[in-house]
PDB file of C-alpha atoms in Angstrom:
ATOM      1  CA  UNK A 157     -14.200  34.219 -15.574  1.00  0.00           C
ATOM      2  CA  UNK A 158     -15.431  35.111 -19.094  1.00  0.00           C
ATOM      3  CA  UNK A 159     -18.533  37.123 -19.977  1.00  0.00           C
ATOM      4  CA  UNK A 160     -21.054  35.868 -22.510  1.00  0.00           C
ATOM      5  CA  UNK A 161     -24.120  38.075 -23.485  1.00  0.00           C
ATOM      6  CA  UNK A 162     -23.592  40.135 -20.311  1.00  0.00           C
ATOM      7  CA  UNK A 163     -23.365  37.073 -18.036  1.00  0.00           C
ATOM      8  CA  UNK A 164     -20.342  35.873 -16.093  1.00  0.00           C
ATOM      9  CA  UNK A 165     -19.346  32.493 -17.443  1.00  0.00           C
ATOM     10  CA  UNK A 166     -16.972  30.088 -15.732  1.00  0.00           C
ATOM     11  CA  UNK A 167     -13.593  29.834 -17.505  1.00  0.00           C
ATOM     12  CA  UNK A 168     -13.602  25.906 -16.839  1.00  0.00           C
ATOM     13  CA  UNK A 169     -17.152  25.531 -18.325  1.00  0.00           C
ATOM     14  CA  UNK A 170     -17.520  22.403 -20.244  1.00  0.00           C
ATOM     15  CA  UNK A 171     -19.326  22.470 -23.764  1.00  0.00           C
ATOM     16  CA  UNK A 172     -21.414  19.700 -25.043  1.00  0.00           C
ATOM     17  CA  UNK A 173     -20.641  18.154 -28.466  1.00  0.00           C
ATOM     18  CA  UNK A 174     -22.692  15.572 -29.847  1.00  0.00           C
ATOM     19  CA  UNK A 175     -21.113  14.040 -33.017  1.00  0.00           C
ATOM     20  CA  UNK A 176     -22.655  11.389 -35.232  1.00  0.00           C
ATOM     21  CA  UNK A 177     -20.118   8.629 -35.707  1.00  0.00           C
ATOM     22  CA  UNK A 178     -20.204   5.034 -37.290  1.00  0.00           C
ATOM     23  CA  UNK A 179     -21.468   2.127 -35.230  1.00  0.00           C
ATOM     24  CA  UNK A 180     -17.902   0.565 -35.266  1.00  0.00           C
ATOM     25  CA  UNK A 181     -16.354   3.761 -34.050  1.00  0.00           C
ATOM     26  CA  UNK A 182     -18.964   4.126 -31.289  1.00  0.00           C
ATOM     27  CA  UNK A 183     -18.430   0.532 -30.217  1.00  0.00           C
ATOM     28  CA  UNK A 184     -14.707   1.064 -30.242  1.00  0.00           C
ATOM     29  CA  UNK A 185     -15.159   4.047 -27.869  1.00  0.00           C
ATOM     30  CA  UNK A 186     -17.493   2.036 -25.682  1.00  0.00           C
ATOM     31  CA  UNK A 187     -14.934  -0.732 -25.471  1.00  0.00           C
ATOM     32  CA  UNK A 188     -12.175   1.776 -24.303  1.00  0.00           C
ATOM     33  CA  UNK A 189     -14.641   3.131 -21.673  1.00  0.00           C
ATOM     34  CA  UNK A 190     -15.260  -0.431 -20.459  1.00  0.00           C
ATOM     35  CA  UNK A 191     -11.586  -1.348 -20.413  1.00  0.00           C
ATOM     36  CA  UNK A 192     -10.408   1.764 -18.525  1.00  0.00           C
ATOM     37  CA  UNK A 193     -13.677   2.036 -16.416  1.00  0.00           C
ATOM     38  CA  UNK A 194     -13.891   5.809 -17.531  1.00  0.00           C
ATOM     39  CA  UNK A 195     -17.012   7.491 -18.522  1.00  0.00           C
ATOM     40  CA  UNK A 196     -17.493   7.578 -22.325  1.00  0.00           C
ATOM     41  CA  UNK A 197     -17.408  11.257 -22.348  1.00  0.00           C
ATOM     42  CA  UNK A 198     -14.065  11.371 -20.632  1.00  0.00           C
ATOM     43  CA  UNK A 199     -12.544   8.859 -23.039  1.00  0.00           C
ATOM     44  CA  UNK A 200     -13.996  10.917 -26.010  1.00  0.00           C
ATOM     45  CA  UNK A 201     -12.493  14.084 -24.562  1.00  0.00           C
ATOM     46  CA  UNK A 202      -9.075  12.249 -24.082  1.00  0.00           C
ATOM     47  CA  UNK A 203      -9.276  11.179 -27.732  1.00  0.00           C
ATOM     48  CA  UNK A 204      -9.948  14.484 -28.998  1.00  0.00           C
ATOM     49  CA  UNK A 205      -7.095  16.183 -26.756  1.00  0.00           C
ATOM     50  CA  UNK A 206      -4.600  13.791 -28.183  1.00  0.00           C
ATOM     51  CA  UNK A 207      -5.764  14.116 -31.795  1.00  0.00           C
ATOM     52  CA  UNK A 208      -5.744  17.902 -31.864  1.00  0.00           C
ATOM     53  CA  UNK A 209      -2.164  17.934 -30.434  1.00  0.00           C
ATOM     54  CA  UNK A 210      -0.934  15.430 -32.961  1.00  0.00           C
ATOM     55  CA  UNK A 211       0.645  16.763 -36.141  1.00  0.00           C
ATOM     56  CA  UNK A 212       0.109  13.241 -37.549  1.00  0.00           C
ATOM     57  CA  UNK A 213      -3.524  13.404 -37.077  1.00  0.00           C
ATOM     58  CA  UNK A 214      -3.890  16.952 -38.140  1.00  0.00           C
ATOM     59  CA  UNK A 215      -1.940  16.344 -41.246  1.00  0.00           C
ATOM     60  CA  UNK A 216      -4.301  13.455 -42.087  1.00  0.00           C
ATOM     61  CA  UNK A 217      -7.369  15.666 -41.545  1.00  0.00           C
ATOM     62  CA  UNK A 218      -5.779  18.499 -43.463  1.00  0.00           C
ATOM     63  CA  UNK A 219      -6.103  16.614 -46.859  1.00  0.00           C
ATOM     64  CA  UNK A 220      -9.946  17.589 -46.403  1.00  0.00           C
ATOM     65  CA  UNK A 221      -9.375  21.271 -45.430  1.00  0.00           C
ATOM     66  CA  UNK A 222     -11.310  23.680 -47.785  1.00  0.00           C
ATOM     67  CA  UNK A 223      -9.690  26.626 -45.952  1.00  0.00           C
ATOM     68  CA  UNK A 224      -6.285  27.360 -44.649  1.00  0.00           C
ATOM     69  CA  UNK A 225      -5.994  27.492 -40.832  1.00  0.00           C
ATOM     70  CA  UNK A 226      -3.249  27.526 -38.034  1.00  0.00           C
ATOM     71  CA  UNK A 227      -3.228  24.912 -35.458  1.00  0.00           C
ATOM     72  CA  UNK A 228      -0.728  24.758 -32.702  1.00  0.00           C
ATOM     73  CA  UNK A 229       1.584  27.222 -34.638  1.00  0.00           C
ATOM     74  CA  UNK A 230       1.411  24.843 -37.776  1.00  0.00           C
ATOM     75  CA  UNK A 231      -0.185  26.311 -40.906  1.00  0.00           C
ATOM     76  CA  UNK A 232      -2.410  23.775 -42.921  1.00  0.00           C
ATOM     77  CA  UNK A 233      -3.257  24.809 -46.416  1.00  0.00           C
ATOM     78  CA  UNK A 234      -6.848  24.420 -47.567  1.00  0.00           C
ATOM     79  CA  UNK A 235      -8.059  23.757 -51.156  1.00  0.00           C
ATOM     80  CA  UNK A 236     -11.307  25.261 -52.209  1.00  0.00           C
ATOM     81  CA  UNK A 237     -11.793  22.752 -55.004  1.00  0.00           C
ATOM     82  CA  UNK A 238     -12.010  19.832 -52.559  1.00  0.00           C
ATOM     83  CA  UNK A 239     -15.470  18.272 -52.020  1.00  0.00           C
ATOM     84  CA  UNK A 240     -16.692  19.354 -48.539  1.00  0.00           C
ATOM     85  CA  UNK A 241     -17.082  16.407 -45.996  1.00  0.00           C
ATOM     86  CA  UNK A 242     -20.817  17.378 -45.480  1.00  0.00           C
ATOM     87  CA  UNK A 243     -21.488  16.462 -49.236  1.00  0.00           C
ATOM     88  CA  UNK A 244     -19.867  13.049 -49.066  1.00  0.00           C
ATOM     89  CA  UNK A 245     -22.100   9.996 -48.765  1.00  0.00           C
ATOM     90  CA  UNK A 246     -21.804   8.337 -45.391  1.00  0.00           C
ATOM     91  CA  UNK A 247     -21.191   4.546 -45.159  1.00  0.00           C
ATOM     92  CA  UNK A 248     -23.234   2.241 -42.837  1.00  0.00           C
ATOM     93  CA  UNK A 249     -25.154   3.247 -39.715  1.00  0.00           C
ATOM     94  CA  UNK A 250     -24.410   6.345 -37.787  1.00  0.00           C
ATOM     95  CA  UNK A 251     -25.040   6.863 -34.104  1.00  0.00           C
ATOM     96  CA  UNK A 252     -24.989  10.108 -31.982  1.00  0.00           C
ATOM     97  CA  UNK A 253     -22.622  10.042 -29.164  1.00  0.00           C
ATOM     98  CA  UNK A 254     -22.014  12.752 -26.613  1.00  0.00           C
ATOM     99  CA  UNK A 255     -19.175  14.344 -24.762  1.00  0.00           C
ATOM    100  CA  UNK A 256     -18.166  17.552 -22.843  1.00  0.00           C
ATOM    101  CA  UNK A 257     -15.037  19.477 -23.730  1.00  0.00           C
ATOM    102  CA  UNK A 258     -13.182  22.439 -22.278  1.00  0.00           C
ATOM    103  CA  UNK A 259     -13.647  25.919 -23.633  1.00  0.00           C
ATOM    104  CA  UNK A 260     -10.277  25.619 -25.420  1.00  0.00           C
ATOM    105  CA  UNK A 261     -10.974  22.414 -27.147  1.00  0.00           C
ATOM    106  CA  UNK A 262     -14.358  23.717 -28.250  1.00  0.00           C
ATOM    107  CA  UNK A 263     -12.735  26.754 -29.792  1.00  0.00           C
ATOM    108  CA  UNK A 264     -10.214  24.376 -31.405  1.00  0.00           C
ATOM    109  CA  UNK A 265     -12.914  22.290 -32.831  1.00  0.00           C
ATOM    110  CA  UNK A 266     -14.628  25.366 -34.302  1.00  0.00           C
ATOM    111  CA  UNK A 267     -11.296  26.235 -36.027  1.00  0.00           C
ATOM    112  CA  UNK A 268     -11.197  22.581 -37.457  1.00  0.00           C
ATOM    113  CA  UNK A 269     -14.896  23.008 -38.470  1.00  0.00           C
ATOM    114  CA  UNK A 270     -14.119  26.278 -40.220  1.00  0.00           C
ATOM    115  CA  UNK A 271     -11.176  24.678 -42.208  1.00  0.00           C
ATOM    116  CA  UNK A 272     -13.395  21.508 -43.080  1.00  0.00           C
ATOM    117  CA  UNK A 273     -16.492  23.773 -43.963  1.00  0.00           C
ATOM    118  CA  UNK A 274     -18.704  21.643 -41.620  1.00  0.00           C
ATOM    119  CA  UNK A 275     -20.292  21.854 -38.106  1.00  0.00           C
ATOM    120  CA  UNK A 276     -18.490  21.582 -34.933  1.00  0.00           C
ATOM    121  CA  UNK A 277     -20.014  18.167 -34.264  1.00  0.00           C
ATOM    122  CA  UNK A 278     -18.999  16.807 -37.616  1.00  0.00           C
ATOM    123  CA  UNK A 279     -15.404  18.024 -37.058  1.00  0.00           C
ATOM    124  CA  UNK A 280     -15.451  16.280 -33.628  1.00  0.00           C
ATOM    125  CA  UNK A 281     -16.560  13.000 -35.415  1.00  0.00           C
ATOM    126  CA  UNK A 282     -13.823  13.153 -38.009  1.00  0.00           C
ATOM    127  CA  UNK A 283     -11.270  13.988 -35.359  1.00  0.00           C
ATOM    128  CA  UNK A 284     -12.359  10.998 -33.224  1.00  0.00           C
ATOM    129  CA  UNK A 285     -12.147   8.807 -36.155  1.00  0.00           C
ATOM    130  CA  UNK A 286      -8.691  10.000 -37.381  1.00  0.00           C
ATOM    131  CA  UNK A 287      -7.230   9.646 -33.764  1.00  0.00           C
ATOM    132  CA  UNK A 288      -8.670   6.215 -33.081  1.00  0.00           C
ATOM    133  CA  UNK A 289      -7.002   4.939 -36.270  1.00  0.00           C
ATOM    134  CA  UNK A 290      -3.601   6.215 -35.152  1.00  0.00           C
ATOM    135  CA  UNK A 291      -1.778   3.176 -33.376  1.00  0.00           C
ATOM    136  CA  UNK A 292       0.423   5.631 -31.354  1.00  0.00           C
ATOM    137  CA  UNK A 293      -2.649   7.133 -29.850  1.00  0.00           C
ATOM    138  CA  UNK A 294      -3.773   3.652 -28.711  1.00  0.00           C
ATOM    139  CA  UNK A 295      -0.233   2.661 -27.328  1.00  0.00           C
ATOM    140  CA  UNK A 296      -0.135   6.050 -25.278  1.00  0.00           C
ATOM    141  CA  UNK A 297      -3.801   5.600 -24.129  1.00  0.00           C
ATOM    142  CA  UNK A 298      -3.297   1.972 -22.883  1.00  0.00           C
ATOM    143  CA  UNK A 299       0.087   2.867 -21.405  1.00  0.00           C
ATOM    144  CA  UNK A 300      -1.263   5.812 -19.585  1.00  0.00           C
ATOM    145  CA  UNK A 301      -4.096   3.747 -18.101  1.00  0.00           C
ATOM    146  CA  UNK A 302      -1.833   0.909 -16.996  1.00  0.00           C
ATOM    147  CA  UNK A 303       0.513   3.411 -15.429  1.00  0.00           C
ATOM    148  CA  UNK A 304      -2.339   4.960 -13.305  1.00  0.00           C
ATOM    149  CA  UNK A 305      -3.824   1.574 -12.307  1.00  0.00           C
ATOM    150  CA  UNK A 306      -1.075  -0.716 -11.947  1.00  0.00           C
ATOM    151  CA  UNK A 307       1.831  -0.739  -9.407  1.00  0.00           C
ATOM    152  CA  UNK A 308       5.348   0.092 -10.364  1.00  0.00           C
ATOM    153  CA  UNK A 309       6.520  -3.482  -9.615  1.00  0.00           C
ATOM    154  CA  UNK A 310       3.586  -4.923 -11.674  1.00  0.00           C
ATOM    155  CA  UNK A 311       4.399  -2.663 -14.725  1.00  0.00           C
ATOM    156  CA  UNK A 312       8.151  -3.569 -14.402  1.00  0.00           C
ATOM    157  CA  UNK A 313       7.030  -7.281 -14.757  1.00  0.00           C
ATOM    158  CA  UNK A 314       4.805  -6.503 -17.537  1.00  0.00           C
ATOM    159  CA  UNK A 315       7.654  -4.786 -19.530  1.00  0.00           C
ATOM    160  CA  UNK A 316       9.510  -7.971 -18.897  1.00  0.00           C
ATOM    161  CA  UNK A 317       6.925 -10.121 -20.316  1.00  0.00           C
ATOM    162  CA  UNK A 318       6.360  -7.986 -23.536  1.00  0.00           C
ATOM    163  CA  UNK A 319      10.038  -7.749 -24.064  1.00  0.00           C
ATOM    164  CA  UNK A 320      10.279 -11.533 -23.745  1.00  0.00           C
ATOM    165  CA  UNK A 321       7.316 -11.996 -26.037  1.00  0.00           C
ATOM    166  CA  UNK A 322       8.668  -9.658 -28.680  1.00  0.00           C
ATOM    167  CA  UNK A 323      12.141 -10.940 -28.675  1.00  0.00           C
ATOM    168  CA  UNK A 324      11.085 -14.434 -29.108  1.00  0.00           C
ATOM    169  CA  UNK A 325       8.205 -13.892 -31.498  1.00  0.00           C
ATOM    170  CA  UNK A 326       8.392 -15.980 -34.612  1.00  0.00           C
ATOM    171  CA  UNK A 327       6.105 -13.688 -36.292  1.00  0.00           C
ATOM    172  CA  UNK A 328       6.798 -10.457 -38.171  1.00  0.00           C
ATOM    173  CA  UNK A 329       4.203  -8.171 -36.244  1.00  0.00           C
ATOM    174  CA  UNK A 330       5.243  -6.939 -32.873  1.00  0.00           C
ATOM    175  CA  UNK A 331       2.964  -7.326 -29.947  1.00  0.00           C
ATOM    176  CA  UNK A 332       1.798  -3.852 -28.683  1.00  0.00           C
ATOM    177  CA  UNK A 333       0.592  -2.595 -25.460  1.00  0.00           C
ATOM    178  CA  UNK A 334      -2.872  -2.496 -26.905  1.00  0.00           C
ATOM    179  CA  UNK A 335      -2.985  -6.020 -28.085  1.00  0.00           C
ATOM    180  CA  UNK A 336      -1.590  -7.169 -24.840  1.00  0.00           C
ATOM    181  CA  UNK A 337      -4.241  -5.402 -22.822  1.00  0.00           C
ATOM    182  CA  UNK A 338      -6.798  -6.857 -25.302  1.00  0.00           C
ATOM    183  CA  UNK A 339      -5.466 -10.373 -24.335  1.00  0.00           C
ATOM    184  CA  UNK A 340      -5.834  -9.441 -20.457  1.00  0.00           C
ATOM    185  CA  UNK A 341      -9.356  -8.122 -21.270  1.00  0.00           C
ATOM    186  CA  UNK A 342     -10.262 -11.503 -22.656  1.00  0.00           C
ATOM    187  CA  UNK A 343      -9.011 -12.950 -19.548  1.00  0.00           C
ATOM    188  CA  UNK A 344     -11.666 -11.244 -17.397  1.00  0.00           C
ATOM    189  CA  UNK A 345     -14.591 -10.761 -19.753  1.00  0.00           C
ATOM    190  CA  UNK A 346     -16.712 -13.163 -17.846  1.00  0.00           C
ATOM    191  CA  UNK A 347     -15.718 -12.039 -14.522  1.00  0.00           C
ATOM    192  CA  UNK A 348     -16.024  -8.838 -12.252  1.00  0.00           C
ATOM    193  CA  UNK A 349     -12.390  -8.616 -11.719  1.00  0.00           C
ATOM    194  CA  UNK A 350     -10.551  -5.198 -12.536  1.00  0.00           C
ATOM    195  CA  UNK A 351      -7.686  -4.811 -14.941  1.00  0.00           C
ATOM    196  CA  UNK A 352      -5.393  -4.176 -11.917  1.00  0.00           C
ATOM    197  CA  UNK A 353      -6.484  -7.442 -10.303  1.00  0.00           C
ATOM    198  CA  UNK A 354      -5.965  -9.207 -13.777  1.00  0.00           C
ATOM    199  CA  UNK A 355      -2.449  -7.924 -14.244  1.00  0.00           C
ATOM    200  CA  UNK A 356      -1.527  -9.233 -10.672  1.00  0.00           C
ATOM    201  CA  UNK A 357      -3.076 -12.542 -11.493  1.00  0.00           C
ATOM    202  CA  UNK A 358      -1.313 -12.771 -14.855  1.00  0.00           C
ATOM    203  CA  UNK A 359       2.114 -12.163 -13.513  1.00  0.00           C
ATOM    204  CA  UNK A 360       1.749 -14.466 -10.632  1.00  0.00           C
ATOM    205  CA  UNK A 361       0.163 -17.317 -12.402  1.00  0.00           C
ATOM    206  CA  UNK A 362       1.825 -17.069 -15.816  1.00  0.00           C
ATOM    207  CA  UNK A 363       5.192 -15.356 -15.453  1.00  0.00           C
ATOM    208  CA  UNK A 364       6.513 -16.361 -12.223  1.00  0.00           C
ATOM    209  CA  UNK A 365       6.102 -20.096 -12.396  1.00  0.00           C
TER     210      UNK A 365
END
């Protein structure tokens, strides 16, 4: 337990963060929530956790750092001549979206906010945006979801399907787990079937004929 202003505070306390994000980003997060059947706040926290642990994402964000900070033993150099993100003109419509993060994540967001010279909510918004755009995150997110909700036998079948598609794909772009899941979502968008059920239906009807 920690103490805050003389009161005992739970060490696992969740902190509310309410970033303003673009309509497009909000819609994307809502879609991930729908696809995985997870609460929006949980999806947002997972995005933040992945992003703050990713050197790729942090390196991208560091191009906006005003102050130098250390994140996960990596020192990112700030530049006081950069224009603070708060002074930049926002494009399009913005929407507020809420999540709850762990105390450790909240502390890290404050470090990020210090580096960016902005509020914690703004730092969270930028982290969400940078992480969502990372294809590696989307692959890991989708893969993790499928692993949790689809049996090992079905996952092995899906791996074979994806391997076959990519080995025989006449196009340059490789089919990812994310795009494959998007296809499965299209299969059930007008039904109440769950993803795990859709995978089984797909494997039985389209692969084992």
